[in-house]
Coordinates of C-alpha atoms and ligand atoms in Angstrom, one line a residue:
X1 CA 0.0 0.0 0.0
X2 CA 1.5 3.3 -0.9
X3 CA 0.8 6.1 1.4
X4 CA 1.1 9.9 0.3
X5 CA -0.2 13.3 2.4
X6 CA -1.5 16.0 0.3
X7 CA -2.5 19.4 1.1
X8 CA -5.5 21.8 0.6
X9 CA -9.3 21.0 0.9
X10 CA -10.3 18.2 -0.8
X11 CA -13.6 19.8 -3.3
X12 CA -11.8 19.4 -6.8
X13 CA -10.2 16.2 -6.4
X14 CA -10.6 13.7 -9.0
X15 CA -10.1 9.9 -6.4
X16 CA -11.7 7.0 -6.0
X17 CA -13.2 7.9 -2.7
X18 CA -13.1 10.6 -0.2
X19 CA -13.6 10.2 3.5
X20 CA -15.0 13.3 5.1
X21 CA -16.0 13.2 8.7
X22 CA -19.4 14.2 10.4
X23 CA -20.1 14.9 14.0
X24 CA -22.5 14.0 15.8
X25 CA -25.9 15.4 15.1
X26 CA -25.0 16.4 11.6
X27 CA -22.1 18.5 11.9
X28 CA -20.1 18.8 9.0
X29 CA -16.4 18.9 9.7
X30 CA -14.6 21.7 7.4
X31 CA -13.4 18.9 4.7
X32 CA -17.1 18.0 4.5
X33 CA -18.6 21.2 4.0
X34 CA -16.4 22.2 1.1
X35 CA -17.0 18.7 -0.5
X36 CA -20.6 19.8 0.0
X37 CA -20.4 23.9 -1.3
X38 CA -19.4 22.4 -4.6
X39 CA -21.6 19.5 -4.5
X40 CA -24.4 22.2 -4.2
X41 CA -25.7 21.0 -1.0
X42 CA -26.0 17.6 -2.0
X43 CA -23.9 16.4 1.3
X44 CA -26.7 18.4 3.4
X45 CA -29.3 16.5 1.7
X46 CA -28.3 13.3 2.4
X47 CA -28.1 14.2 6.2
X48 CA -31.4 16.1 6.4
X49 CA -33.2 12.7 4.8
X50 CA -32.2 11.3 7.8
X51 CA -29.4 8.5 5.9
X52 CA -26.4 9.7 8.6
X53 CA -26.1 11.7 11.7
X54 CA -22.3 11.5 12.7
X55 CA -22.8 8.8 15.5
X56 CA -19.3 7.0 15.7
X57 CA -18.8 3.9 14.3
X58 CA -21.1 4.6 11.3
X59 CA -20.8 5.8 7.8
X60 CA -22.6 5.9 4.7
X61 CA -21.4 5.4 1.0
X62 CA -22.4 8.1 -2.1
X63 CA -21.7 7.3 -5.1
X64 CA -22.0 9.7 -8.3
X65 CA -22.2 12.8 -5.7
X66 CA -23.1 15.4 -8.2
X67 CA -20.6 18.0 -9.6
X68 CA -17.9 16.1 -7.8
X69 CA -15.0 14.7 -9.8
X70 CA -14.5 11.7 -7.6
X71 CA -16.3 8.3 -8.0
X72 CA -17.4 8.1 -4.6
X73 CA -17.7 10.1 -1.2
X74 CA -17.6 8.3 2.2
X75 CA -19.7 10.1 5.4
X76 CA -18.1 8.7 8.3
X77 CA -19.7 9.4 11.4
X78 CA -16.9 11.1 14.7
X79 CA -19.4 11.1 17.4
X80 CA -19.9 13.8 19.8
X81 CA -17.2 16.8 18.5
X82 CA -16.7 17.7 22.3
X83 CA -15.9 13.9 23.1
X84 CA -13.8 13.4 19.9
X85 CA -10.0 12.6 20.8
X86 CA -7.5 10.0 19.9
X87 CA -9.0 6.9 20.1
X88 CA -11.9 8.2 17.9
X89 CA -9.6 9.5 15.5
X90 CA -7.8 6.1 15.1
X91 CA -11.5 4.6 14.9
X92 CA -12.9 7.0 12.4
X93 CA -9.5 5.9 9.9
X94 CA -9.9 2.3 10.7
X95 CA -13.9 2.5 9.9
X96 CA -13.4 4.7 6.9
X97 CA -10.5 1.9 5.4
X98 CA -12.1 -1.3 6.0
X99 CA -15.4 0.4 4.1
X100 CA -13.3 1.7 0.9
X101 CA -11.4 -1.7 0.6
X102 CA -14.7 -2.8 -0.1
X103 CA -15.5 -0.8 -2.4
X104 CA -13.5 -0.7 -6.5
X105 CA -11.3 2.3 -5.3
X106 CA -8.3 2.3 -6.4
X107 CA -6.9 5.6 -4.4
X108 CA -8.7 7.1 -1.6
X109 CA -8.4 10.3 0.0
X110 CA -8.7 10.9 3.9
X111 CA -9.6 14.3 5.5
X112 CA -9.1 13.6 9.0
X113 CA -5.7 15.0 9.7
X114 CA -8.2 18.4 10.0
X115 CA -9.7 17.6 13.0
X116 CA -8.8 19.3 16.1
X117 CA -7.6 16.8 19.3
X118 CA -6.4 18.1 21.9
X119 CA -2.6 18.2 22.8
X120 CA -1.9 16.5 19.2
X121 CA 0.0 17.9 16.5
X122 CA -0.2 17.2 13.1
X123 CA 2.7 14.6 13.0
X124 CA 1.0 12.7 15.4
X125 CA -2.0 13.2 13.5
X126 CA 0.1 11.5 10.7
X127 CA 1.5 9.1 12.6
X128 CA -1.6 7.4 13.6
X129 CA -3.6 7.8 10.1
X130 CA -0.8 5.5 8.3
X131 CA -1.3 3.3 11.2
X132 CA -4.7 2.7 11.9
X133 CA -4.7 2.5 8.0
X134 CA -2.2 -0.6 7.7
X135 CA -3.9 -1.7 11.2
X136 CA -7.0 -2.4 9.0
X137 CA -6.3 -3.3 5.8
X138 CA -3.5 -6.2 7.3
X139 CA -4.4 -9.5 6.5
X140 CA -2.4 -12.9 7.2
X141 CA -3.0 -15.5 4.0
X142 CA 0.6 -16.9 4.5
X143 CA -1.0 -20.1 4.6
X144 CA -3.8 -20.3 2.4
X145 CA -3.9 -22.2 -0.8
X146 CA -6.4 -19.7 -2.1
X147 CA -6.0 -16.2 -1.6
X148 CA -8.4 -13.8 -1.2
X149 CA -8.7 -11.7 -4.6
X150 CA -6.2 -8.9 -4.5
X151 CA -7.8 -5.7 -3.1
X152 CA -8.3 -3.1 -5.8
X153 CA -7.0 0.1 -3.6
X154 CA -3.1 0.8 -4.0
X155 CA -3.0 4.2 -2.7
X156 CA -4.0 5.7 0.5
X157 CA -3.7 10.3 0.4
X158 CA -4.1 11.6 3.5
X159 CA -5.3 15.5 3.5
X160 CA -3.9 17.9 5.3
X161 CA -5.3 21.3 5.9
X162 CA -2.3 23.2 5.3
X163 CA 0.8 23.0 4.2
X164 CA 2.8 21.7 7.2
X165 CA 6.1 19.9 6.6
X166 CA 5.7 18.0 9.6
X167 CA 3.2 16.0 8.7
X168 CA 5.6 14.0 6.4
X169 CA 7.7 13.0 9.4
X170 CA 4.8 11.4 10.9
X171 CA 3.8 10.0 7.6
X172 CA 7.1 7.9 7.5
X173 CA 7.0 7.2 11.4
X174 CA 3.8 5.5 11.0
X175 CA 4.7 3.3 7.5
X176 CA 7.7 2.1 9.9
X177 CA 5.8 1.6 12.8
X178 CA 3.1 -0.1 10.4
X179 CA 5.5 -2.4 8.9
X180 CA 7.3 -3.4 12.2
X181 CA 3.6 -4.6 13.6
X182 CA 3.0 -6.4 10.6
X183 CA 5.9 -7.8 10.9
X184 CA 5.6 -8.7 14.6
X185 CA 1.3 -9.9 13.7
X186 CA 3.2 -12.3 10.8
X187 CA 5.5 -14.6 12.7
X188 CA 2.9 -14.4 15.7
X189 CA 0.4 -15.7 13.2
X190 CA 2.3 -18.4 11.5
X191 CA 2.4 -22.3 13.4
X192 CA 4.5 -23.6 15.3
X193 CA 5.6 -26.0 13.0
X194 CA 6.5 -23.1 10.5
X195 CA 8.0 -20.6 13.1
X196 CA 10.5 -22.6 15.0
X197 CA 13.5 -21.4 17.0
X198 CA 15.7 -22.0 13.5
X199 CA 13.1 -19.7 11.7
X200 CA 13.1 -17.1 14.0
X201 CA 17.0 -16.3 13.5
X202 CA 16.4 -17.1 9.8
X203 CA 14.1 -14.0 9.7
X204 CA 16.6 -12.3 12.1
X205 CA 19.3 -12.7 9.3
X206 CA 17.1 -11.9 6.8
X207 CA 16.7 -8.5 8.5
X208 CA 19.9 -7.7 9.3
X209 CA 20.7 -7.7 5.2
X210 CA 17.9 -6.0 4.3
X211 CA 18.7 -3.4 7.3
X212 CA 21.8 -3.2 7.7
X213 CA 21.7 -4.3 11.1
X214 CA 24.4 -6.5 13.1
X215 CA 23.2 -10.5 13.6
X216 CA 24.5 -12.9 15.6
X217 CA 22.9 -16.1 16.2
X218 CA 24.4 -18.1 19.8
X219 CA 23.6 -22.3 19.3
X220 CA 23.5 -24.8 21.9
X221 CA 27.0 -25.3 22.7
X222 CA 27.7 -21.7 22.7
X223 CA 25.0 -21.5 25.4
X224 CA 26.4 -24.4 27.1
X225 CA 30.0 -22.4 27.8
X226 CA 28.0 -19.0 28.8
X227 CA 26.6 -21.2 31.7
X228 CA 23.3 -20.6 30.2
X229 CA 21.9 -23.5 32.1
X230 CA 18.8 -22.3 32.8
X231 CA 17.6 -21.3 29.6
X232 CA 19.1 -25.0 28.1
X233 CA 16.5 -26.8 30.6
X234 CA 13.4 -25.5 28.8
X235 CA 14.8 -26.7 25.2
X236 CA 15.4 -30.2 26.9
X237 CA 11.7 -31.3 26.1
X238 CA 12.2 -30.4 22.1
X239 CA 13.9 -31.9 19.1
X240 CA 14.2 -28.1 18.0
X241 CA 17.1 -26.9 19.1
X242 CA 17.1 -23.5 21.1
X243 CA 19.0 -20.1 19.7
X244 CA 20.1 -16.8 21.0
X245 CA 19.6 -14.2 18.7
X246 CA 21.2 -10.8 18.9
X247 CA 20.5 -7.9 16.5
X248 CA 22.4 -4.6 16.7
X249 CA 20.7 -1.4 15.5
X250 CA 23.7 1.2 15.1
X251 CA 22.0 4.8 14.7
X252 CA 24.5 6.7 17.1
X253 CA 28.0 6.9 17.9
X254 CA 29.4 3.9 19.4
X255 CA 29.8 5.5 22.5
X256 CA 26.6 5.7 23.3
X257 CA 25.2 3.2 25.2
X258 CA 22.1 1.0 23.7
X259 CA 18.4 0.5 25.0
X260 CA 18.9 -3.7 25.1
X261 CA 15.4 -5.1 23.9
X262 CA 14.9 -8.5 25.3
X263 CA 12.2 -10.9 23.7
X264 CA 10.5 -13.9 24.9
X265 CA 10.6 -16.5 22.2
X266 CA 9.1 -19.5 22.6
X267 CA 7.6 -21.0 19.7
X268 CA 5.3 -23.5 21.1
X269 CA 4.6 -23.6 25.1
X270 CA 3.1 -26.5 25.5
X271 CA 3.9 -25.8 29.4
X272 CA 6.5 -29.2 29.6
X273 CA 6.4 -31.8 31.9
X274 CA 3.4 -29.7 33.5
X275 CA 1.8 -30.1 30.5
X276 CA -1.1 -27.4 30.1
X277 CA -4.7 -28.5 29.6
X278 CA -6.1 -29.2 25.5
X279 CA -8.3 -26.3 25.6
X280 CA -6.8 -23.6 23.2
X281 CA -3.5 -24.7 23.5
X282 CA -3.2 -23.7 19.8
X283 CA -2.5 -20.4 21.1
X284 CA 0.6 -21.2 22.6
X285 CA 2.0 -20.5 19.0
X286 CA 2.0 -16.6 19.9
X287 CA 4.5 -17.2 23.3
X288 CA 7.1 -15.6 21.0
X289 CA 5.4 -12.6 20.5
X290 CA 7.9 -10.6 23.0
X291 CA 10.6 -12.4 20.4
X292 CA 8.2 -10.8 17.2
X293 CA 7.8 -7.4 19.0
X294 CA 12.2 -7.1 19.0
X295 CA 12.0 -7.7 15.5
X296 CA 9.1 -5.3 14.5
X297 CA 10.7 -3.0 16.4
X298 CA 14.0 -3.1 15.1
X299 CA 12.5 -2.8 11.7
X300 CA 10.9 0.3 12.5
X301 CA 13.6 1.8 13.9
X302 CA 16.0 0.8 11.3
X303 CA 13.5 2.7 8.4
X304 CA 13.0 5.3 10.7
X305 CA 17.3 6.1 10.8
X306 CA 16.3 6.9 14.7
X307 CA 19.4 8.7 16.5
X308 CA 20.3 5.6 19.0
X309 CA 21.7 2.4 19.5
X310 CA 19.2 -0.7 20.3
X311 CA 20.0 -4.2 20.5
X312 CA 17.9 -7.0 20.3
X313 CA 18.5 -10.1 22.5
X314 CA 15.8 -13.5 22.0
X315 CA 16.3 -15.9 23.8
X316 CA 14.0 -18.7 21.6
X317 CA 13.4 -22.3 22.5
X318 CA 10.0 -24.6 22.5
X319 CA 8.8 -26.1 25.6
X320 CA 7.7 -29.3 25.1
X321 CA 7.5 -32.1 27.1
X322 CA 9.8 -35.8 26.5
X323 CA 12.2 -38.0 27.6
X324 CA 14.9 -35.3 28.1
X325 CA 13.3 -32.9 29.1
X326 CA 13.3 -31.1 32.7
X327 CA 11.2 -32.2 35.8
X328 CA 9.3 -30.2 38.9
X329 CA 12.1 -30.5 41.3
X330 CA 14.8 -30.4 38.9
X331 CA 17.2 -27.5 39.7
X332 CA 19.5 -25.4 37.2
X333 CA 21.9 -22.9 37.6
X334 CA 21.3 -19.8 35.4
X335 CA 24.7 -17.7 33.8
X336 CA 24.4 -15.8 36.9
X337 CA 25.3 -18.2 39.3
X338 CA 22.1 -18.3 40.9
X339 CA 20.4 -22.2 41.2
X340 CA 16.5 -21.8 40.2
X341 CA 14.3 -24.9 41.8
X342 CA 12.1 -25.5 38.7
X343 CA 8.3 -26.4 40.7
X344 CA 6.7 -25.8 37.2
X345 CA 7.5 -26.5 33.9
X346 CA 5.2 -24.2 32.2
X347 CA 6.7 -21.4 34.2
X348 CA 9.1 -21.1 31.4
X349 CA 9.3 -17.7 30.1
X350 CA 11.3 -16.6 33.1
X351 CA 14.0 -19.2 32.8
X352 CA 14.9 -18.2 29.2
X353 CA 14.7 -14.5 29.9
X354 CA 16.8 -14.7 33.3
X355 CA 19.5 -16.3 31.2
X356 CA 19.1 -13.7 28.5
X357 CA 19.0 -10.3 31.2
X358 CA 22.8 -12.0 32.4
X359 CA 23.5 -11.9 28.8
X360 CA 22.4 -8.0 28.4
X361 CA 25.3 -7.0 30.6
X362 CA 27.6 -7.3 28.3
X363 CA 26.2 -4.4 26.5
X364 CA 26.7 -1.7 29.3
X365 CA 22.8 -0.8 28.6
X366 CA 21.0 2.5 29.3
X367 CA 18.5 0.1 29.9
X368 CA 17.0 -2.9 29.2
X369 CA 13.1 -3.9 28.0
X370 CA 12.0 -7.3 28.5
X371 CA 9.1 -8.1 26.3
X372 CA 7.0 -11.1 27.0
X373 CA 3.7 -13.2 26.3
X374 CA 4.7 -14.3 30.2
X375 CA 1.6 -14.8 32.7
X376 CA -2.0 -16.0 32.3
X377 CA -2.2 -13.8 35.2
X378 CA -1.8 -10.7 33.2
X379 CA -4.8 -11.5 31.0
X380 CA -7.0 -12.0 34.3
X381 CA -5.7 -8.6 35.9
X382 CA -5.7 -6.7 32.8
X383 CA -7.5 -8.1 29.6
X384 CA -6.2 -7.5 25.9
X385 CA -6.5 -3.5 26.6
X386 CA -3.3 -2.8 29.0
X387 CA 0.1 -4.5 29.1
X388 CA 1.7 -4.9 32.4
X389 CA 4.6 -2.7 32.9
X390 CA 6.7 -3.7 35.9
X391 CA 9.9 -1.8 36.4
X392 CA 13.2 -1.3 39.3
X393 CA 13.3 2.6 38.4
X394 CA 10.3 4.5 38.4
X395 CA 11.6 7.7 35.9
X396 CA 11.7 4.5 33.3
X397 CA 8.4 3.1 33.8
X398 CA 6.8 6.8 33.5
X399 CA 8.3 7.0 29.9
X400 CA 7.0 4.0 28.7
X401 CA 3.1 4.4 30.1
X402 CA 3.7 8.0 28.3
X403 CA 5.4 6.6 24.7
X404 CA 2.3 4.0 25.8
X405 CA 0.2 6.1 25.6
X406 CA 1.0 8.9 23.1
X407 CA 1.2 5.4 20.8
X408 CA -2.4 4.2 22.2
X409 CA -0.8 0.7 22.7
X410 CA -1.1 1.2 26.9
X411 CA 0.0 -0.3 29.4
X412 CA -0.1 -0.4 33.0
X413 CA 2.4 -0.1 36.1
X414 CA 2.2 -2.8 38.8
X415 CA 4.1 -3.4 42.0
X416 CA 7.3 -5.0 42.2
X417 CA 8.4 -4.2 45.7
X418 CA 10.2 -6.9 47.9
X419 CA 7.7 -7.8 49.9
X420 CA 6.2 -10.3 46.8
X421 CA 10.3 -11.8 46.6
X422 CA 8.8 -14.3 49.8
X423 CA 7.3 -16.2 48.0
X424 CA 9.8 -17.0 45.6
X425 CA 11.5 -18.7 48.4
X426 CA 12.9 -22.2 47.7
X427 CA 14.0 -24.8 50.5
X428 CA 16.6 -26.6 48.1
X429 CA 17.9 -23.5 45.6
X430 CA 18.5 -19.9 45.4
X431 CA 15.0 -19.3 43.9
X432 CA 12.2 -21.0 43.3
X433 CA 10.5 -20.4 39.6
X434 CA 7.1 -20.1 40.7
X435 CA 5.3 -17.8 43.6
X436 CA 1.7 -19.1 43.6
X437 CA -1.4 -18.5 43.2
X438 CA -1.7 -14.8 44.6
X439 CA -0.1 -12.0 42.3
X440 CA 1.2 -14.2 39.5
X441 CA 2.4 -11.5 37.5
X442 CA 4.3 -10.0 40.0
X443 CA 6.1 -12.8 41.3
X444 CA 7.1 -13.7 37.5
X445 CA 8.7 -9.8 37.2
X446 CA 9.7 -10.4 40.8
X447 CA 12.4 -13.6 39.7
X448 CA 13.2 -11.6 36.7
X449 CA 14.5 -8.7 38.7
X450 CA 17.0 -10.4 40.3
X451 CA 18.8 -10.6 37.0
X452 CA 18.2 -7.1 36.2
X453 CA 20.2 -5.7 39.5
X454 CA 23.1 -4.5 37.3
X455 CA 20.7 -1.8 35.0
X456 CA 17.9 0.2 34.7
X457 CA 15.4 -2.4 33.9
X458 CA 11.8 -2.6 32.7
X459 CA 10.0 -6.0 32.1
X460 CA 6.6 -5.6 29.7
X461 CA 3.9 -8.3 30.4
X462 CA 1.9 -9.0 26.7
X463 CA 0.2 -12.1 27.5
X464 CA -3.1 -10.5 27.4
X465 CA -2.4 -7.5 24.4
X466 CA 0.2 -9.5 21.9
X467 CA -2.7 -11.6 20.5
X468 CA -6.6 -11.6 20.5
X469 CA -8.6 -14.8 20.5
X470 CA -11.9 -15.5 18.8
X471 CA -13.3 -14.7 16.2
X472 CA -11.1 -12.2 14.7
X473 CA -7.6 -14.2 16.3
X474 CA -4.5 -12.8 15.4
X475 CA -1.3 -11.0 16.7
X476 CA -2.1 -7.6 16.9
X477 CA 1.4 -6.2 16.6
X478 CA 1.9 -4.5 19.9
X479 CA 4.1 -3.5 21.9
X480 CA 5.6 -2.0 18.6
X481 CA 3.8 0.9 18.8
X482 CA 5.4 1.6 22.3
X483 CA 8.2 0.5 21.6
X484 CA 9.1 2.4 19.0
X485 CA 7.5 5.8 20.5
X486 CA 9.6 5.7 23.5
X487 CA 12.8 4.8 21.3
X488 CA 11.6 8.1 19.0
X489 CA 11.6 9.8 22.5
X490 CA 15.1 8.6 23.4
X491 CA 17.0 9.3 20.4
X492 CA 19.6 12.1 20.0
X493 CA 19.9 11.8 23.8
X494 CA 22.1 10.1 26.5
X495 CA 21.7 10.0 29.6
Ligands
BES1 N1 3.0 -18.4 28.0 C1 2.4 -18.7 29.3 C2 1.6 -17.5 29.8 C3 0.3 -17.3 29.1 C4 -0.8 -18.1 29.3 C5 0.1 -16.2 28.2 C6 -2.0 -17.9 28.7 C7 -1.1 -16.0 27.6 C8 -2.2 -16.8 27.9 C9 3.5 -18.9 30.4 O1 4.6 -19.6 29.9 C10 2.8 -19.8 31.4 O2 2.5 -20.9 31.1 N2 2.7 -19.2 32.6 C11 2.1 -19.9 33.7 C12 2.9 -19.6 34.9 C13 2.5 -20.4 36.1 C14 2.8 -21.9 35.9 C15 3.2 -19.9 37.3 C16 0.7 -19.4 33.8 O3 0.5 -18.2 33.7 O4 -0.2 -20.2 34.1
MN2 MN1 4.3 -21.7 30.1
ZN3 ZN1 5.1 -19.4 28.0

């Protein structure tokens, strides 16, 4: 899809389709009512017969508008203007889209960057438009022996009101941003019997070359000398064998010290020896999510050219159970010395990612993001609308709820103080990998801190925002979004 911005109001051009807003009761927004001056009123018309009245989440289709010279004109309903702000900006794209794909437009035009929200500027405006756009025309047919027939729309224009050269800042942002989810939504997508450790730092190579970024791929044995014994227990159960991928971004001077993005990747968690219940297991293909996010990420910020240094670290295994593999009671001792008393197999995510923080030492990190598809817990405390943001300095977990939330991919901070490290107790090892029943998700971020003592450290639960289940299951792409906001927000600084 090829996104362009154009500016001016929108009344003499010749396109497929143009998406004017209306608010809510039949308000025109400015792009509307000049669409309408030289359609003579005929916009007006169509509201007074009662056909739309600018409620969100409708719109209504004209085609052959008269003395217009485009095929079609979409009405697409904002809501209340005095309740209109981000997330009914990113809706009104999104509904406007996944109408027109519908339709035989080739090229459609967008007049949304016009509307007013407050403390947005237009390259957020931008930003968000290319987006939400991708966001809803994405579709995974990787798989498929038939395809679905090619869409007929190539070309998305978003209008601006004037002529504002930032807007094509936040134009590129977003086609990065938009191609690193869709990155991240297609390996979440795809099987476990496609996306295997192997694959992952396949893809990993495959996006170094294209982006010119550093890749390094650690096997078995190589683990095996780091003392990586804890994350070798989890690949026990598997005939695939485990990998540690690392991917350098270079975008500042070498000096400067990187933002270490670690990524949970398992590629099938079928818990282990403590083998999880039938009952959508399938979905136990999207525990390397936190692995997918890395990747997005590092594809956005590559396109981008951001001002910073980021390394990726994934740590990616399966966890299955057989004859090797590890038992309750077995115990391991990580790269960091410390012996981990594994109670339950399927509490696996933390025993690759302890073994992979140790690893982002070596870096000399600003700081380090963990990334990962990690508790069911999560999903109970939180749902798919907020990911758990844990973090051991507080001025770090404020950025990331605010690049969160300026990138409307939110998340959450919970508690990580030491009272929850009790229950981590173990009468045999250092630490036990389980805490309990009681505050799941905190006792997870809880073992993981104590291989984060070295840095500034922030540990990002997905488990309940990576994917969606359903009907409409699929990855969604996030925490790219985040990501890649708070990385805008660090570069060209050091700190
Ligand atoms: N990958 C799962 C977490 C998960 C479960 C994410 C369901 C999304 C949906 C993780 O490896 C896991 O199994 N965690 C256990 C931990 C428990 C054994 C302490 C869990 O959450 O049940
Ligand atoms: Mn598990
Ligand atoms: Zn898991």
């Amino acid at each position: 899809m090829e996104f362009n911005i154009k500016a001016g109001a929108p009344d003499r051009l010749a396109s497929g389709c143009i998406a004017v807003g209306v608010f809510d009761k039949r308000r025109l927004a400015p792009a509307a009512e000049s669409l309408d001056r030289a359609a003579r009123g005929h916009l007006r018309d169509v509201l007074k017969r009662g056909d739309m009245d600018g409620r969100a989440g409708t719109a209504r289709l004209l085609l052959d508008a008269p003395h217009l010279a485009c095929d079609r004109v979409l009405l697409v309903g904002l809501g209340r203007e005095s309740e209109f702000g981000a997330k009914q900006y990113r809706d009104a794209v999104r509904g406007a889209v996944n109408v027109i794909a519908d339709t035989g437009a080739r090229d459609a035009h967008l007049c949304f960057p016009e509307l007013h929200i407050a403390g947005k500027d237009m390259v957020w405006k931008l930003r968000h438009a290319a987006i939400a756009t991708a966001d809803a025309l994405y579709q995974f047919e990787q798989m498929k022996s038939k395809k679905s027939p090619a869409r007929r729309l190539r070309s998305v224009t978003f209008m601006q009101p004037g002529r504002s050269p930032t807007g094509a800042r936040g134009l590129a942002q977003g086609r990065a941003i938009a191609a690193g989810m869709a990155l991240a939504r297609d390996l979440g997508n795809l099987p476990a019997n496609v996306c295997t450790p192997t694959y992952l730092a396949e893809q990993a190579a495959q996006l170094g070359k294209s982006w010119k970024l550093g890749v390094q791929v650690l096997e078995r044995r190589d683990m095996e000398r780091l003392g990586m014994g804890s994350l070798l227990s989890v690949a026990r159960g598997s005939r695939q064998p485990p990998k540690l991928i690392v991917l350098r971004y270079n975008g500042a001077a070498k000096r400067d010290k990187p933002v270490v993005l670690v990524g949970k990747g398992i590629t099938f968690d079928t818990g282990g020896i403590s083998l999880k219940p039938a009952g959508e297991m399938d979905e136990m293909k999207y525990d390397m999510c936190g692995a997918a996010s890395v990747l997005g990420t590092l594809r956005a910020v590559a396109e981008m050219k951001l001002a910073c240094n980021v390394v990726g670290v994934i740590p990616a295994s399966e966890n299955m159970p057989g004859g090797a593999a590890t038992r309750p009671g077995d115990i391991v001792t990580s790269m960091s010395g410390q012996t981990v008393e594994i109670l339950n197999t399927d509490a696996e995510g933390r025993l690759i990612l302890c073994d992979a923080l140790t690893y982002a030492e070596r870096f000399k990190p600003q700081a380090v993001i963990d990334i990962a598809t990690l508790t069911g817990a999560c999903v109970v405390a939180l749902g798919n609308v907020a990911t758990g943001l844990f973090s051991n300095q507080d001025t770090l977990a404020e950025e990331l709820l605010e690049a969160g939330a300026d990138a409307w991919d939110r998340a959450w901070h919970l508690p990580l103080w030491d009272d929850y490290q009790e229950q981590l107790k173990s009468p045999f090892a250092d630490v036990a990998n389980i805490g309990g029943r009681p505050a799941g998700s905190v006792t997870a971020a809880c073992f993981l801190s104590r291989f984060a003592e070295s840095y500034r450290w922030a540990h990002l639960d997905i488990a309940g925002t990576a994917w969606v289940s359903g009907k409409n299951k699929g990855a969604t792409g996030r925490p790219v979004p985040m990501l890649s906001t708070f990385l805008i927000g660090r570069s060209g600084k050091q700190d």
